[in-house]
């Protein structure tokens, strides 16, 4: 179950700010931690509208955002559940996954900064974006444990991953006639992803 709210403010049609908040309640996390909140904020500034002398020659917008996203676990992740067995004349028994009463939600925090520029009555455009995202307390499923525990698999928190990159898009309209329009788009992207930590300092 979730509760979501959003507020948007607009100043003179060239400065916009949107703030959101969301709270989730889930049955797949122990009740002590099964309610979690995460916000976001996005803003954009159309500087070519705010400064008319610039707007005579080009259109331009700056944008930035920050967001946090929470995520729960899959069903039956923190307590063992009974499963139907097809062996030994049927019946029910526990599965392979063990309990984890310390399980908690994972969170991803990200920010993005970019600009959009247009020239020659918007026949030439440029869009540049850079972003970064980091996930903490990431839930890793089906980690193999010691058979001596009587359980084979565990769901654990503790992974930390980081992703960042840059994207560039150039668009142009070299030809416009009454019967034909020719648009060209070129896109470049470079991104990286790293695993910084694993649960219980596992080596792999």
C-alpha positions in Angstrom: 0.0 0.0 0.0 1.3 3.5 -0.9 0.5 7.1 -0.2 1.8 9.6 -2.8 1.7 13.4 -3.0 3.0 16.0 -5.5 3.2 19.8 -5.5 4.2 21.9 -8.5 5.1 25.6 -8.4 5.4 27.8 -11.5 6.9 31.2 -11.6 6.1 33.3 -14.7 6.1 30.2 -17.0 9.9 30.0 -17.0 10.8 28.5 -13.6 9.2 25.3 -12.4 9.7 23.2 -9.3 8.0 19.9 -8.5 8.3 18.1 -5.1 7.0 14.6 -4.5 6.8 12.3 -1.5 5.8 8.7 -1.2 5.4 6.3 1.7 5.1 2.6 1.2 3.8 -0.1 3.6 4.7 -3.6 2.6 4.2 -7.2 3.9 7.5 -8.4 2.6 9.6 -6.6 5.2 9.4 -7.2 9.0 6.8 -5.0 10.6 9.4 -2.9 12.5 10.7 -1.5 9.2 7.9 -2.1 6.7 7.0 1.6 6.4 9.4 3.7 4.5 9.3 7.2 2.9 11.2 8.6 -0.1 11.1 12.1 -1.8 12.1 13.7 -5.0 12.5 17.2 -6.4 12.7 18.4 -10.0 13.3 21.9 -11.3 13.7 23.5 -14.7 14.6 27.0 -15.7 13.8 28.3 -19.3 16.5 31.0 -19.4 15.7 32.0 -23.0 12.2 33.1 -21.8 13.5 34.7 -18.6 16.1 36.8 -20.6 14.4 38.0 -23.8 17.7 39.2 -25.4 18.9 35.6 -25.4 15.5 34.3 -26.6 15.9 36.3 -29.8 18.7 34.0 -30.9 18.1 30.7 -29.2 15.9 28.6 -26.9 17.4 27.1 -23.8 16.5 25.3 -20.6 18.4 24.1 -17.6 17.1 21.2 -15.5 18.1 19.3 -12.4 16.5 16.6 -10.3 17.1 14.5 -7.2 15.1 11.4 -6.3 15.2 8.7 -3.8 13.3 5.4 -4.4 12.6 2.7 -1.8 12.1 -0.9 -2.7 10.8 -3.9 -0.7 11.6 -7.5 -0.9 9.9 -10.3 -2.9 7.2 -12.3 -1.2 8.2 -14.7 1.7 11.7 -13.1 1.8 12.1 -12.9 5.6 10.2 -15.9 6.8 10.3 -19.5 5.6 7.0 -20.6 4.0 5.4 -23.9 3.6 5.4 -25.4 0.1 3.6 -28.3 -1.5 5.9 -31.2 -2.0 5.7 -33.7 -4.8 7.9 -36.2 -3.2 7.3 -38.5 -0.2 3.6 -38.9 -1.0 3.0 -35.1 -1.2 2.2 -32.9 1.8 3.8 -29.6 2.8 7.2 -28.6 4.1 9.5 -25.7 4.3 11.4 -24.4 1.3 15.1 -23.8 0.8 15.0 -20.1 1.8 15.8 -19.3 5.4 14.5 -16.5 7.6 16.0 -13.0 7.9 14.1 -10.9 10.5 16.7 -8.1 10.1 15.7 -7.6 6.4 15.1 -3.9 5.6 14.1 -1.9 2.4 16.8 -1.0 -0.1 17.1 2.6 -1.3 18.4 4.2 -4.5 19.4 7.8 -4.6 20.0 9.6 -7.9 20.5 13.0 -9.4 20.5 14.3 -12.9 21.6 17.7 -14.4 21.1 18.7 -18.0 20.4 21.3 -20.6 18.4 21.6 -23.8 19.4 24.2 -26.4 17.8 25.1 -29.7 19.2 27.3 -32.5 18.0 28.6 -35.9 14.3 28.5 -35.1 14.9 25.1 -33.4 16.3 23.5 -36.6 19.4 22.6 -34.6 19.2 21.2 -31.1 21.4 19.9 -28.4 20.5 17.9 -25.3 23.1 17.0 -22.6 22.5 15.0 -19.5 24.7 13.7 -16.7 23.5 11.4 -14.0 24.6 9.4 -11.0 22.7 6.7 -9.0 23.7 4.8 -5.9 21.8 2.0 -4.3 22.4 1.1 -0.7 21.2 -1.8 1.5 20.4 -3.6 -1.8 18.7 -6.9 -1.2 20.5 -9.8 -2.8 18.4 -12.9 -3.1 19.3 -16.6 -2.9 22.7 -16.3 -1.3 24.0 -19.8 -0.6 24.6 -20.5 3.0 26.0 -23.4 5.1 24.1 -26.6 4.8 24.8 -27.1 8.6 22.1 -24.4 9.2 19.5 -26.6 7.7 18.8 -23.9 5.1 20.3 -23.5 1.7 19.5 -20.0 0.6 19.2 -16.6 2.3 18.0 -13.1 1.3 20.4 -10.4 2.7 20.9 -6.7 2.7 24.2 -5.1 2.2 25.0 -4.6 -1.5 26.1 -1.1 -2.6 26.1 -0.3 -6.4 26.9 2.9 -8.2 26.0 3.9 -11.7 26.8 7.1 -13.5 27.1 8.5 -17.0 26.6 11.1 -19.7 24.2 11.3 -22.6 24.4 13.6 -25.6 21.8 14.1 -28.3 22.2 16.3 -31.3 19.2 16.8 -33.6 18.9 18.8 -36.8 16.5 19.5 -39.6 18.7 20.2 -42.7 15.8 20.2 -45.1 12.3 21.7 -44.9 10.0 22.0 -48.0 6.3 22.1 -48.6 6.3 18.3 -49.2 9.4 17.0 -47.4 11.0 17.4 -44.0 14.3 15.7 -43.2 15.3 15.2 -39.5 18.6 13.8 -38.2 19.3 12.7 -34.7 22.6 11.5 -33.3 22.9 10.1 -29.8 26.0 9.3 -27.7 26.0 7.6 -24.3 28.7 6.6 -21.9 27.9 4.9 -18.6 29.6 3.0 -15.9 28.4 0.6 -13.2 30.3 -0.6 -10.1 29.5 -3.0 -7.3 31.1 -1.5 -4.2 30.0 -4.0 -1.6 28.2 -7.3 -1.1 26.3 -8.6 1.9 28.5 -10.0 4.7 31.6 -9.0 2.7 31.1 -12.0 0.4 33.9 -12.3 -2.2 31.6 -12.9 -5.2 
